[in-house]
Tab-separated table of C-alpha atoms in Angstrom:
chain	number	residue	atom	x	y	z
A	1	MET	CA	54.098	125.410	128.198
A	2	ASP	CA	55.020	122.125	130.307
A	3	LYS	CA	52.655	121.719	133.705
A	4	ILE	CA	54.444	123.798	135.591
A	5	ASP	CA	54.360	127.249	133.331
A	6	ARG	CA	50.485	126.277	133.174
A	7	LEU	CA	50.329	126.297	137.345
A	8	LYS	CA	51.983	129.763	137.031
A	9	VAL	CA	49.415	130.951	134.855
A	10	PHE	CA	46.595	129.628	136.910
A	11	CYS	CA	48.156	131.503	139.707
A	12	LEU	CA	48.319	134.435	137.848
A	13	VAL	CA	44.767	134.326	136.797
A	14	VAL	CA	43.474	133.931	140.152
A	15	GLU	CA	45.748	136.955	141.398
A	16	LYS	CA	44.780	139.196	138.665
A	17	ARG	CA	41.214	137.480	138.305
A	18	SER	CA	41.040	138.243	134.492
A	19	PHE	CA	42.637	136.383	131.672
A	20	ALA	CA	43.770	138.936	129.435
A	21	GLN	CA	45.265	140.821	132.540
A	22	ALA	CA	46.966	137.795	133.087
A	23	ALA	CA	48.180	137.439	128.957
A	24	LYS	CA	49.499	141.096	128.966
A	25	GLN	CA	51.734	140.718	132.062
A	26	LEU	CA	53.280	137.272	130.864
A	27	GLY	CA	52.948	138.770	127.077
A	28	LEU	CA	51.102	136.038	125.786
A	29	PRO	CA	47.976	135.486	123.689
A	30	ARG	CA	44.999	135.434	125.512
A	31	SER	CA	44.093	132.021	123.659
A	32	ASN	CA	47.506	130.591	125.106
A	33	VAL	CA	46.233	131.233	128.851
A	34	SER	CA	42.774	129.876	127.914
A	35	TYR	CA	44.534	126.852	126.361
A	36	ALA	CA	46.432	126.291	129.896
A	37	ILE	CA	43.747	126.469	132.422
A	38	GLN	CA	41.585	124.434	129.567
A	39	SER	CA	44.242	121.822	130.144
A	40	LEU	CA	44.735	121.893	133.847
A	41	GLU	CA	40.885	121.307	133.783
A	42	LYS	CA	40.871	118.367	131.306
A	43	GLU	CA	43.550	116.953	133.475
A	44	TYR	CA	42.279	117.064	136.932
A	45	GLN	CA	38.865	117.228	136.348
A	46	VAL	CA	37.455	120.496	137.627
A	47	LEU	CA	36.194	123.337	137.167
A	48	LEU	CA	38.837	125.521	138.196
A	49	PHE	CA	36.729	129.323	136.994
A	50	TYR	CA	33.362	130.639	136.997
A	51	ARG	CA	33.282	132.273	133.593
A	52	THR	CA	31.079	135.171	132.146
A	53	THR	CA	31.577	138.280	129.926
A	54	ARG	CA	32.664	140.450	132.604
A	55	LYS	CA	34.313	138.245	135.184
A	56	VAL	CA	36.673	135.750	136.148
A	57	SER	CA	36.472	133.959	139.911
A	58	PRO	CA	37.443	130.658	141.163
A	59	THR	CA	35.250	127.843	142.187
A	60	HIS	CA	35.264	126.772	145.114
A	61	GLU	CA	37.892	123.982	143.982
A	62	GLY	CA	39.327	126.380	142.273
A	63	ASN	CA	40.551	128.159	145.554
A	64	ILE	CA	41.828	124.630	147.000
A	65	PHE	CA	43.812	124.007	143.795
A	66	TYR	CA	45.635	127.750	143.872
A	67	GLN	CA	46.597	127.224	147.761
A	68	GLU	CA	47.852	123.729	146.220
A	69	ALA	CA	49.599	125.373	143.197
A	70	THR	CA	51.087	128.459	145.136
A	71	GLY	CA	52.758	125.964	147.581
A	72	LEU	CA	54.169	123.503	144.874
A	73	ILE	CA	55.677	126.451	142.969
A	74	LYS	CA	57.580	127.894	146.098
A	75	GLN	CA	58.907	124.565	147.030
A	76	LEU	CA	60.203	124.462	142.874
A	77	LYS	CA	61.797	127.890	143.630
A	78	GLU	CA	63.474	126.445	146.577
A	79	LEU	CA	64.886	123.738	144.714
A	80	ASP	CA	66.331	125.921	142.205
A	81	ARG	CA	69.053	126.721	144.563
A	82	PHE	CA	70.553	123.964	144.036
A	83	LYS	CA	71.063	124.862	140.708
A	84	THR	CA	72.692	128.377	141.698
A	85	HIS	CA	74.912	126.281	144.009
A	86	ALA	CA	76.320	124.574	141.174
A	87	ARG	CA	77.231	127.656	139.346
A	88	SER	CA	78.598	129.490	142.146
A	89	GLN	CA	82.208	129.531	143.798
A	90	GLU	CA	81.598	128.613	147.303
A	91	GLY	CA	80.968	124.872	148.294
A	92	SER	CA	82.778	121.587	150.040
A	93	ILE	CA	84.539	118.574	148.683
A	94	SER	CA	85.209	115.937	150.347
A	95	ILE	CA	88.098	113.547	149.206
A	96	GLY	CA	90.371	110.504	150.463
A	97	MET	CA	93.497	109.554	149.623
A	98	PRO	CA	96.319	107.631	151.066
A	99	ASN	CA	98.382	109.870	153.829
A	100	ARG	CA	101.633	110.285	152.124
A	101	LEU	CA	100.238	110.987	148.433
A	102	ALA	CA	98.321	113.972	150.678
A	103	THR	CA	100.973	115.010	152.633
A	104	GLU	CA	103.870	115.161	150.161
A	105	LEU	CA	102.103	115.984	146.671
A	106	VAL	CA	98.689	117.491	147.166
A	107	MET	CA	98.860	119.867	150.375
A	108	PRO	CA	101.971	121.873	149.526
A	109	TYR	CA	100.433	122.596	146.112
A	110	LEU	CA	96.613	123.547	147.505
A	111	LEU	CA	97.156	126.866	147.680
A	112	ASP	CA	97.435	127.546	143.833
A	113	PHE	CA	93.894	126.082	143.835
A	114	TYR	CA	92.913	128.545	146.401
A	115	ARG	CA	93.539	131.102	143.896
A	116	HIS	CA	90.790	130.123	141.922
A	117	TYR	CA	88.289	129.225	144.605
A	118	PRO	CA	89.123	130.560	147.515
A	119	ASN	CA	85.523	129.760	149.487
A	120	VAL	CA	85.539	126.439	148.636
A	121	LYS	CA	86.281	123.897	151.345
A	122	ILE	CA	88.274	120.960	151.469
A	123	LEU	CA	87.400	118.032	153.722
A	124	MET	CA	90.565	115.724	153.259
A	125	HIS	CA	90.022	112.083	154.522
A	126	ALA	CA	94.331	110.943	154.977
A	127	ASP	CA	94.236	107.618	155.340
A	128	ASP	CA	97.082	104.640	154.948
A	129	ASP	CA	93.994	102.367	155.177
A	130	PHE	CA	91.335	102.219	151.576
A	131	THR	CA	89.151	105.316	151.947
A	132	HIS	CA	85.591	104.096	150.974
A	133	LEU	CA	83.739	106.591	148.516
A	134	ILE	CA	80.083	105.394	148.664
A	135	GLU	CA	80.242	104.248	152.593
A	136	GLN	CA	81.929	107.323	153.625
A	137	GLN	CA	79.989	109.749	151.666
A	138	LEU	CA	83.132	111.500	149.709
A	139	ASP	CA	82.806	113.431	146.793
A	140	CYS	CA	85.927	110.975	145.308
A	141	VAL	CA	88.931	109.522	146.028
A	142	ILE	CA	92.400	109.025	145.163
A	143	ARG	CA	93.271	105.230	144.827
A	144	VAL	CA	96.610	103.371	144.254
A	145	GLY	CA	96.287	99.952	142.887
A	146	GLN	CA	94.098	97.790	140.917
A	147	VAL	CA	90.081	98.985	141.082
A	148	GLN	CA	87.362	96.599	140.197
A	149	ASP	CA	83.950	98.407	140.740
A	150	GLN	CA	81.142	98.925	138.413
A	151	TYR	CA	79.417	101.723	140.499
A	152	LEU	CA	81.990	103.866	140.049
A	153	LEU	CA	83.557	106.239	137.073
A	154	ILE	CA	87.691	105.401	137.410
A	155	LYS	CA	89.728	108.438	135.782
A	156	PRO	CA	93.319	107.277	135.633
A	157	ILE	CA	96.075	109.230	136.528
A	158	CYS	CA	99.330	107.263	135.842
A	159	GLN	CA	101.851	104.638	137.124
A	160	THR	CA	103.636	104.577	139.829
A	161	LYS	CA	106.636	102.518	140.612
A	162	ILE	CA	107.404	101.013	143.724
A	163	TRP	CA	111.167	101.231	144.467
A	164	THR	CA	112.991	98.842	147.048
A	165	LEU	CA	114.986	101.212	149.701
A	166	ALA	CA	117.722	100.620	152.695
A	167	SER	CA	119.801	103.373	154.552
A	168	PRO	CA	123.220	103.839	154.053
A	169	ALA	CA	123.696	102.508	157.678
A	170	TYR	CA	121.684	99.511	156.975
A	171	LEU	CA	123.724	98.963	153.906
A	172	ALA	CA	127.243	99.423	155.631
A	173	GLU	CA	126.143	96.928	158.296
A	174	LEU	CA	124.845	93.993	156.224
A	175	GLY	CA	126.186	94.801	152.889
A	176	GLU	CA	123.975	95.628	149.671
A	177	PRO	CA	122.298	92.946	148.527
A	178	LYS	CA	123.151	92.234	144.680
A	179	THR	CA	120.197	89.342	143.604
A	180	LEU	CA	117.405	88.567	145.259
A	181	LEU	CA	118.148	85.411	146.558
A	182	GLU	CA	120.276	87.460	148.708
A	183	LEU	CA	117.445	88.958	150.696
A	184	GLU	CA	117.370	85.783	153.048
A	185	GLN	CA	119.810	87.280	154.490
A	186	HIS	CA	118.807	90.373	155.147
A	187	PHE	CA	115.632	91.843	156.935
A	188	SER	CA	112.698	94.072	155.927
A	189	VAL	CA	110.408	96.157	157.830
A	190	ASP	CA	106.812	94.710	157.603
A	191	TYR	CA	103.680	96.784	157.284
A	192	HIS	CA	100.163	96.292	157.852
A	193	ILE	CA	97.518	98.397	158.171
A	194	LYS	CA	95.554	95.948	160.414
A	195	LYS	CA	96.919	93.267	162.713
A	196	HIS	CA	97.708	90.483	160.528
A	197	TYR	CA	100.914	88.526	161.752
A	198	GLN	CA	103.049	86.475	159.666
A	199	GLU	CA	106.049	84.687	160.029
A	200	TRP	CA	107.732	86.390	157.006
A	201	SER	CA	107.530	89.574	154.914
A	202	GLU	CA	107.031	89.971	151.387
A	203	LEU	CA	108.890	92.191	148.791
A	204	GLN	CA	106.834	92.530	145.504
A	205	PHE	CA	108.668	92.888	142.100
A	206	ARG	CA	107.228	92.898	138.467
A	207	ASP	CA	107.850	89.337	138.191
A	208	GLN	CA	108.051	87.708	141.368
A	209	SER	CA	107.534	88.427	144.984
A	210	ILE	CA	110.330	87.635	147.570
A	211	LYS	CA	109.801	86.470	151.297
A	212	MET	CA	112.202	87.759	153.605
A	213	PRO	CA	112.496	87.898	157.592
A	214	TYR	CA	111.543	91.076	159.280
A	215	ARG	CA	112.301	92.292	162.963
A	216	LEU	CA	109.707	95.376	162.871
A	217	LEU	CA	106.176	95.237	162.182
A	218	VAL	CA	104.371	98.748	161.612
A	219	ASN	CA	101.142	99.986	160.753
A	220	ASN	CA	101.442	103.490	158.883
A	221	THR	CA	104.006	104.663	156.333
A	222	GLU	CA	105.461	107.519	158.518
A	223	ALA	CA	106.819	104.695	160.973
A	224	TYR	CA	107.513	102.807	157.643
A	225	ILE	CA	109.484	104.926	156.123
A	226	GLN	CA	111.095	106.358	159.336
A	227	ALA	CA	112.428	102.903	160.438
A	228	ALA	CA	113.962	102.630	156.906
A	229	LEU	CA	115.576	105.985	158.132
A	230	GLU	CA	116.882	104.271	161.117
A	231	GLY	CA	118.191	101.139	159.023
A	232	LEU	CA	115.999	98.868	161.159
A	233	GLY	CA	115.495	96.897	157.575
A	234	ILE	CA	114.624	97.311	153.593
A	235	ILE	CA	110.951	98.791	152.643
A	236	GLN	CA	109.308	99.373	149.432
A	237	ILE	CA	107.508	102.696	148.499
A	238	PRO	CA	106.187	104.832	145.438
A	239	GLU	CA	108.749	106.634	143.674
A	240	PHE	CA	107.241	109.923	144.328
A	241	ASP	CA	107.888	108.995	148.183
A	242	ALA	CA	110.978	107.859	147.453
A	243	VAL	CA	112.793	110.475	145.198
A	244	PRO	CA	113.593	112.787	147.471
A	245	TYR	CA	115.139	110.403	150.240
A	246	VAL	CA	116.997	108.888	147.301
A	247	GLN	CA	118.483	112.287	146.232
A	248	GLN	CA	119.258	113.452	149.508
A	249	SER	CA	121.084	109.874	149.947
A	250	LYS	CA	119.102	110.058	153.238
A	251	LEU	CA	118.049	106.052	151.395
A	252	VAL	CA	119.753	103.873	148.727
A	253	GLN	CA	117.968	102.611	145.750
A	254	LEU	CA	118.213	98.774	145.472
A	255	PHE	CA	117.995	96.263	142.475
A	256	LYS	CA	117.539	99.075	139.905
A	257	ASP	CA	118.311	96.380	136.914
A	258	ILE	CA	115.945	93.909	138.175
A	259	PRO	CA	112.307	94.753	136.731
A	260	CYS	CA	110.025	96.437	139.744
A	261	LEU	CA	106.581	96.929	140.115
A	262	SER	CA	104.010	99.177	138.839
A	263	LEU	CA	100.762	100.093	140.336
A	264	PRO	CA	97.758	102.363	138.724
A	265	ILE	CA	96.924	105.577	140.334
A	266	ASN	CA	92.934	106.394	139.832
A	267	ILE	CA	90.715	109.141	140.987
A	268	LEU	CA	87.361	107.499	141.666
A	269	LEU	CA	83.952	109.578	141.459
A	270	THR	CA	80.662	108.599	141.355
A	271	ASP	CA	79.275	108.965	138.016
A	272	ARG	CA	77.471	111.774	138.335
A	273	GLN	CA	76.710	113.929	135.067
A	274	TYR	CA	75.860	117.037	136.913
A	275	ARG	CA	78.793	118.793	139.363
A	276	PRO	CA	79.534	122.167	140.606
A	277	LYS	CA	82.103	124.292	138.480
A	278	TYR	CA	84.577	124.090	141.245
A	279	PHE	CA	84.090	120.381	141.748
A	280	GLN	CA	85.036	119.673	137.857
A	281	PHE	CA	87.967	122.501	138.225
A	282	PHE	CA	89.592	120.678	141.005
A	283	ILE	CA	89.146	117.552	139.612
A	284	ASP	CA	90.856	118.542	136.374
A	285	TRP	CA	93.669	120.487	138.999
A	286	LEU	CA	94.130	117.181	140.911
A	287	ASP	CA	94.769	115.572	137.799
A	288	HIS	CA	97.409	117.592	135.864
A	289	LEU	CA	98.972	118.111	139.608
A	290	LEU	CA	99.151	113.913	139.953
A	291	LYS	CA	100.208	113.460	136.564
A	292	GLU	CA	103.289	116.446	136.697
A	293	LYS	CA	104.464	115.140	139.877
A	294	MET	CA	104.280	111.901	139.547
A	295	VAL	CA	105.340	111.068	135.992
A	296	GLY	CA	108.155	113.645	136.530
A	297	SER	CA	109.321	112.024	140.035
């Protein structure tokens, strides 16, 4: 019997004014009730009851102890709601991820998740900049690229290849480069989230990086892709995002024979042992979705 159980026994004895009645209601031997009271008196060095052969009544200190104990038990009952909440099917999940991954891969399939948990709210922070799980108080983050954070649990999903693309109109104007050296005669669309102007842009491949001129710099992925569609330069985006444009002949994949850069995709979580059931389901669902869509892209 732990301390909380002993306190509950004590409170019942006060209310019943009887060790025997308390034992009967709890379904315990009377000796267990007596031991619980004696252990509290010994621990706190206080006499809690006046005992006679006919009557049990709390001492002055016992009455004060009763007020404190009932308040503590009430607070613990309030805390128990967290256990109920963790088992329930209602709550919220806050998640951060790159904007295009949110709009192109996750949002189109969220109704599938809601079929299982219709009362769970998804608070989605879709941003081209890195979302910071702890600083922004998020439950999880999808991160494209290398991650080094000793305070987070890293759940690997897959690798995504980075494709190099240009529009048919751009290639009709300037020709399709066959080697990386020819890129010096071409233009890229430069992309930086924060103000960071440089004279040259840079395309990255698995074994090397190539500097090349640019005519346009943008600060979000929507504008970056749209610039390529308008024929303003060469871009590099993840395979999952590139495939639909290539299949629709809106963009052309370049340098297919040159090994492209691959980046890991991970789900980042705080290393919590206890998670609500709906949150763990969401993580498993998201893991399956990303693997299916990205590996199959």
